[in-house]
Amino acid sequence: MNNAPIGVFDSGMGGLSVWREIRKRLPHESLIYFGDGLHCPYGEKPAAEVVGYIDEAIRTLIAHDCKLIVLACNTATMTAVKYLRATYPLPFVGMEPAVKPAAATTETGTIGVLATRASLGSDWFGELSGRYAAGVRVVTAVGEGFVEAVEADEEHTPATRRLVERAVAPLLAAGADRIVLGCTHYPFLADVIEEVIANPSVQLIDPAPAIARRVEWLLSQDGRLAEPTHVPELLFLSAAGAEYAEKLRRRATAL
């Protein structure tokens, strides 16, 4: 047993969609959430710059004695997970678009992926699609403005709905019946996306529950789950300062 905290990192608020699933699955675990906030969004920034931001945050989480760190950000995983695993002696769990379950369950033979421009344009995404979606048509769309809408608590405004309609339309026109949410901010727009889709046969796929299962498995493998009687501590940190960290705490409390 090990009552040290699990660290969860994201460029901003999006990783709270993963934090929520870990909290549900592992209610006795202490969690430290670091939402950058200052440099969000990462999707359009140079990779070397993003790695610097991530590295600074990870060192903060390590200083808080985290036993495992979740990169609850697809762009962070793509740009930094190999470096982090080679640099720091603790487990890192990364995110990737859930292409595999989408491809395995599609009935139309076409899946859609909503993600950032950086993720969709990466070799990493191409390799992922080639590995898990052979024989399946993969159509993609950038969630333009999605991250900014979530960060501003504007998920349910008419302007955000128009952004969602613009992004989802080509996926539906192509016949996609599975749409992968390839950025951890996007699940906060899931109800709006479902309203726009207006078709129960088209399913959204969020990888966050699978990430929580992976965290549980890794910790159980080497006996590092928290004690069943442990009273968890929940801490929120940010490069943007105390006001943003408090905003993260309030958002998490409401989940």
Tab-separated table of C-alpha atoms in Angstrom:
chain	number	residue	atom	x	y	z
A	1	MET	CA	0.000	0.000	0.000
A	2	ASN	CA	1.123	3.542	-0.760
A	3	ASN	CA	-0.832	6.656	0.206
A	4	ALA	CA	1.299	9.056	-1.852
A	5	PRO	CA	-0.753	11.127	-4.327
A	6	ILE	CA	-1.398	10.570	-8.013
A	7	GLY	CA	-0.471	13.560	-10.155
A	8	VAL	CA	-2.697	14.671	-13.031
A	9	PHE	CA	-1.410	17.231	-15.530
A	10	ASP	CA	-3.112	19.196	-18.303
A	11	SER	CA	-2.603	22.451	-20.160
A	12	GLY	CA	-5.684	23.765	-18.374
A	13	MET	CA	-9.088	22.497	-17.240
A	14	GLY	CA	-9.568	19.714	-19.753
A	15	GLY	CA	-7.753	17.085	-17.718
A	16	LEU	CA	-10.460	17.357	-15.086
A	17	SER	CA	-12.445	15.035	-17.352
A	18	VAL	CA	-9.759	12.422	-16.586
A	19	TRP	CA	-9.437	13.496	-12.931
A	20	ARG	CA	-13.178	12.826	-12.575
A	21	GLU	CA	-12.852	9.233	-13.815
A	22	ILE	CA	-9.840	8.501	-11.589
A	23	ARG	CA	-11.725	9.928	-8.617
A	24	LYS	CA	-14.715	7.673	-9.352
A	25	ARG	CA	-12.645	4.542	-9.799
A	26	LEU	CA	-10.117	5.151	-7.005
A	27	PRO	CA	-11.948	7.160	-4.336
A	28	HIS	CA	-9.302	6.533	-1.651
A	29	GLU	CA	-6.444	8.007	-3.687
A	30	SER	CA	-5.089	11.493	-3.040
A	31	LEU	CA	-4.896	13.530	-6.247
A	32	ILE	CA	-2.818	16.561	-7.183
A	33	TYR	CA	-4.070	18.294	-10.309
A	34	PHE	CA	-1.755	20.706	-12.116
A	35	GLY	CA	-3.521	22.753	-14.769
A	36	ASP	CA	-1.043	25.035	-16.526
A	37	GLY	CA	-3.585	27.728	-17.389
A	38	LEU	CA	-0.901	30.298	-18.138
A	39	HIS	CA	0.153	28.858	-21.500
A	40	CYS	CA	-3.062	27.095	-22.548
A	41	PRO	CA	-3.902	26.064	-25.245
A	42	TYR	CA	-0.905	23.996	-26.352
A	43	GLY	CA	-2.269	22.854	-29.712
A	44	GLU	CA	-0.743	25.630	-31.835
A	45	LYS	CA	2.555	26.118	-29.946
A	46	PRO	CA	6.009	24.787	-30.981
A	47	ALA	CA	6.792	21.382	-29.488
A	48	ALA	CA	10.021	22.500	-27.770
A	49	GLU	CA	8.178	25.322	-26.031
A	50	VAL	CA	5.425	22.986	-24.854
A	51	VAL	CA	7.933	20.458	-23.503
A	52	GLY	CA	9.439	23.219	-21.352
A	53	TYR	CA	6.076	24.090	-19.826
A	54	ILE	CA	5.296	20.440	-19.171
A	55	ASP	CA	8.692	19.701	-17.659
A	56	GLU	CA	8.332	22.543	-15.167
A	57	ALA	CA	4.896	21.294	-14.089
A	58	ILE	CA	6.072	17.701	-13.779
A	59	ARG	CA	8.954	18.748	-11.535
A	60	THR	CA	6.414	20.454	-9.288
A	61	LEU	CA	4.312	17.292	-9.100
A	62	ILE	CA	7.389	15.185	-8.349
A	63	ALA	CA	8.321	17.619	-5.567
A	64	HIS	CA	4.928	16.756	-4.040
A	65	ASP	CA	5.966	13.063	-3.977
A	66	CYS	CA	3.529	11.836	-6.615
A	67	LYS	CA	3.793	8.065	-7.130
A	68	LEU	CA	2.424	8.170	-10.690
A	69	ILE	CA	1.608	10.997	-13.091
A	70	VAL	CA	-1.152	11.070	-15.680
A	71	LEU	CA	-0.594	13.296	-18.697
A	72	ALA	CA	-4.266	14.152	-19.092
A	73	CYS	CA	-3.571	16.016	-22.313
A	74	ASN	CA	-3.183	14.532	-25.776
A	75	THR	CA	-0.792	17.237	-26.958
A	76	ALA	CA	1.361	16.849	-23.844
A	77	THR	CA	1.510	13.096	-24.370
A	78	MET	CA	2.439	13.463	-28.016
A	79	THR	CA	5.193	15.997	-27.399
A	80	ALA	CA	6.665	14.987	-24.050
A	81	VAL	CA	5.854	11.490	-22.803
A	82	LYS	CA	8.983	9.843	-24.263
A	83	TYR	CA	11.187	12.562	-22.769
A	84	LEU	CA	9.497	12.327	-19.369
A	85	ARG	CA	9.743	8.537	-19.197
A	86	ALA	CA	13.441	8.738	-20.060
A	87	THR	CA	14.089	11.512	-17.522
A	88	TYR	CA	12.087	10.712	-14.387
A	89	PRO	CA	11.933	7.388	-12.499
A	90	LEU	CA	8.191	7.064	-11.983
A	91	PRO	CA	5.324	5.798	-14.148
A	92	PHE	CA	3.636	8.140	-16.634
A	93	VAL	CA	0.237	7.353	-18.131
A	94	GLY	CA	-0.433	9.204	-21.372
A	95	MET	CA	-3.487	9.979	-23.449
A	96	GLU	CA	-4.171	8.967	-27.011
A	97	PRO	CA	-7.293	9.285	-29.167
A	98	ALA	CA	-9.473	6.197	-28.708
A	99	VAL	CA	-9.135	5.095	-32.319
A	100	LYS	CA	-8.923	1.398	-31.387
A	101	PRO	CA	-12.370	1.040	-29.742
A	102	ALA	CA	-13.935	3.301	-32.356
A	103	ALA	CA	-12.567	1.190	-35.205
A	104	ALA	CA	-13.548	-2.038	-33.445
A	105	THR	CA	-17.191	-1.042	-32.993
A	106	THR	CA	-18.070	1.033	-36.066
A	107	GLU	CA	-20.934	-0.317	-38.139
A	108	THR	CA	-20.546	2.081	-41.056
A	109	GLY	CA	-16.805	1.516	-41.480
A	110	THR	CA	-16.117	5.213	-40.896
A	111	ILE	CA	-14.980	6.856	-37.678
A	112	GLY	CA	-14.444	10.510	-36.875
A	113	VAL	CA	-11.752	12.038	-34.698
A	114	LEU	CA	-12.047	15.480	-33.128
A	115	ALA	CA	-8.682	16.746	-31.876
A	116	THR	CA	-6.259	19.657	-31.922
A	117	ARG	CA	-4.336	20.541	-35.056
A	118	ALA	CA	-1.062	19.460	-33.408
A	119	SER	CA	-2.422	16.028	-32.526
A	120	LEU	CA	-3.991	15.355	-35.916
A	121	GLY	CA	-0.884	16.464	-37.789
A	122	SER	CA	1.516	14.347	-35.775
A	123	ASP	CA	3.344	11.180	-36.824
A	124	TRP	CA	2.017	9.722	-33.582
A	125	PHE	CA	-1.589	10.038	-34.777
A	126	GLY	CA	-0.733	8.587	-38.169
A	127	GLU	CA	0.911	5.580	-36.538
A	128	LEU	CA	-2.046	5.119	-34.211
A	129	SER	CA	-4.520	5.136	-37.098
A	130	GLY	CA	-2.388	2.761	-39.119
A	131	ARG	CA	-2.093	0.331	-36.217
A	132	TYR	CA	-5.717	0.214	-35.086
A	133	ALA	CA	-7.866	1.411	-37.979
A	134	ALA	CA	-6.697	-0.671	-40.914
A	135	GLY	CA	-9.650	-1.164	-43.231
A	136	VAL	CA	-11.616	1.620	-41.540
A	137	ARG	CA	-12.002	5.111	-42.953
A	138	VAL	CA	-10.780	7.759	-40.503
A	139	VAL	CA	-12.051	11.307	-41.002
A	140	THR	CA	-10.769	14.116	-38.811
A	141	ALA	CA	-11.704	17.617	-37.732
A	142	VAL	CA	-9.995	20.233	-35.580
A	143	GLY	CA	-12.078	21.458	-32.654
A	144	GLU	CA	-11.445	25.108	-33.456
A	145	GLY	CA	-12.135	27.199	-30.367
A	146	PHE	CA	-13.219	24.223	-28.247
A	147	VAL	CA	-10.425	24.557	-25.675
A	148	GLU	CA	-10.949	28.290	-25.348
A	149	ALA	CA	-14.704	27.804	-24.841
A	150	VAL	CA	-14.155	25.324	-22.015
A	151	GLU	CA	-11.524	27.493	-20.359
A	152	ALA	CA	-13.938	30.431	-20.445
A	153	ASP	CA	-16.904	28.399	-19.076
A	154	GLU	CA	-18.764	29.089	-22.315
A	155	GLU	CA	-19.718	25.556	-23.322
A	156	HIS	CA	-23.403	26.336	-23.757
A	157	THR	CA	-23.337	29.629	-25.643
A	158	PRO	CA	-24.707	30.033	-29.184
A	159	ALA	CA	-21.194	30.853	-30.398
A	160	THR	CA	-19.822	27.576	-29.044
A	161	ARG	CA	-22.682	25.618	-30.581
A	162	ARG	CA	-21.777	27.124	-33.958
A	163	LEU	CA	-18.161	26.012	-33.461
A	164	VAL	CA	-19.366	22.492	-32.699
A	165	GLU	CA	-21.685	22.414	-35.721
A	166	ARG	CA	-18.835	23.506	-37.989
A	167	ALA	CA	-16.467	20.820	-36.664
A	168	VAL	CA	-18.929	17.933	-36.530
A	169	ALA	CA	-20.678	18.485	-39.881
A	170	PRO	CA	-17.951	16.972	-42.101
A	171	LEU	CA	-17.663	13.912	-39.848
A	172	LEU	CA	-21.393	13.235	-40.094
A	173	ALA	CA	-21.407	13.927	-43.830
A	174	ALA	CA	-18.692	11.293	-44.237
A	175	GLY	CA	-20.877	8.718	-42.469
A	176	ALA	CA	-18.968	8.430	-39.191
A	177	ASP	CA	-20.930	6.549	-36.527
A	178	ARG	CA	-18.200	6.791	-33.872
A	179	ILE	CA	-16.660	10.137	-32.959
A	180	VAL	CA	-13.537	10.102	-30.831
A	181	LEU	CA	-12.992	12.979	-28.429
A	182	GLY	CA	-9.251	13.422	-28.963
A	183	CYS	CA	-8.630	16.229	-26.481
A	184	THR	CA	-9.449	16.124	-22.779
A	185	HIS	CA	-11.222	19.487	-22.972
A	186	TYR	CA	-13.745	18.087	-25.455
A	187	PRO	CA	-15.780	15.874	-23.047
A	188	PHE	CA	-16.974	19.099	-21.412
A	189	LEU	CA	-18.704	19.798	-24.725
A	190	ALA	CA	-20.137	16.286	-25.031
A	191	ASP	CA	-23.752	17.274	-24.398
A	192	VAL	CA	-23.540	20.049	-27.010
A	193	ILE	CA	-21.906	17.679	-29.501
A	194	GLU	CA	-24.637	15.089	-28.905
A	195	GLU	CA	-27.330	17.728	-29.435
A	196	VAL	CA	-25.742	18.711	-32.739
A	197	ILE	CA	-25.399	15.082	-33.851
A	198	ALA	CA	-29.035	14.334	-32.917
A	199	ASN	CA	-28.610	10.661	-33.834
A	200	PRO	CA	-28.407	7.907	-31.186
A	201	SER	CA	-26.568	5.587	-33.577
A	202	VAL	CA	-23.587	7.964	-33.583
A	203	GLN	CA	-21.592	7.411	-30.401
A	204	LEU	CA	-19.004	9.631	-28.750
A	205	ILE	CA	-15.940	7.855	-27.393
A	206	ASP	CA	-14.067	9.353	-24.454
A	207	PRO	CA	-10.805	7.608	-23.433
A	208	ALA	CA	-10.892	8.898	-19.836
A	209	PRO	CA	-12.509	5.781	-18.244
A	210	ALA	CA	-9.849	3.588	-19.871
A	211	ILE	CA	-7.127	5.841	-18.458
A	212	ALA	CA	-8.557	5.420	-14.952
A	213	ARG	CA	-8.536	1.644	-15.391
A	214	ARG	CA	-4.917	1.799	-16.553
A	215	VAL	CA	-3.915	3.817	-13.489
A	216	GLU	CA	-5.603	1.296	-11.203
A	217	TRP	CA	-3.897	-1.626	-12.933
A	218	LEU	CA	-0.411	-0.074	-12.777
A	219	LEU	CA	-0.699	0.757	-9.084
A	220	SER	CA	-2.133	-2.646	-8.215
A	221	GLN	CA	0.659	-4.433	-10.062
A	222	ASP	CA	3.286	-3.292	-7.586
A	223	GLY	CA	1.118	-2.883	-4.495
A	224	ARG	CA	0.974	0.901	-4.521
A	225	LEU	CA	-2.752	1.500	-4.254
A	226	ALA	CA	-3.812	3.628	-1.298
A	227	GLU	CA	-5.087	1.950	1.834
A	228	PRO	CA	-8.889	1.470	1.870
A	229	THR	CA	-9.061	3.585	5.033
A	230	HIS	CA	-6.973	6.415	3.600
A	231	VAL	CA	-8.701	9.820	3.650
A	232	PRO	CA	-7.699	11.384	0.322
A	233	GLU	CA	-6.389	14.903	-0.110
A	234	LEU	CA	-7.279	16.835	-3.263
A	235	LEU	CA	-4.894	19.617	-4.259
A	236	PHE	CA	-5.037	21.953	-7.258
A	237	LEU	CA	-2.005	23.786	-8.634
A	238	SER	CA	-1.418	26.058	-11.619
A	239	ALA	CA	1.299	28.023	-13.378
A	240	ALA	CA	-1.348	30.752	-13.694
A	241	GLY	CA	-1.490	31.301	-9.933
A	242	ALA	CA	-3.878	30.849	-7.044
A	243	GLU	CA	-6.948	32.315	-8.744
A	244	TYR	CA	-6.815	29.791	-11.583
A	245	ALA	CA	-6.054	26.956	-9.153
A	246	GLU	CA	-9.174	27.903	-7.206
A	247	LYS	CA	-11.150	27.916	-10.455
A	248	LEU	CA	-9.918	24.370	-11.070
A	249	ARG	CA	-10.989	23.338	-7.573
A	250	ARG	CA	-14.475	24.768	-8.029
A	251	ARG	CA	-14.866	23.103	-11.425
A	252	ALA	CA	-13.726	19.759	-10.020
A	253	THR	CA	-16.077	20.031	-7.044
A	254	ALA	CA	-18.993	20.529	-9.417
A	255	LEU	CA	-18.225	17.394	-11.467
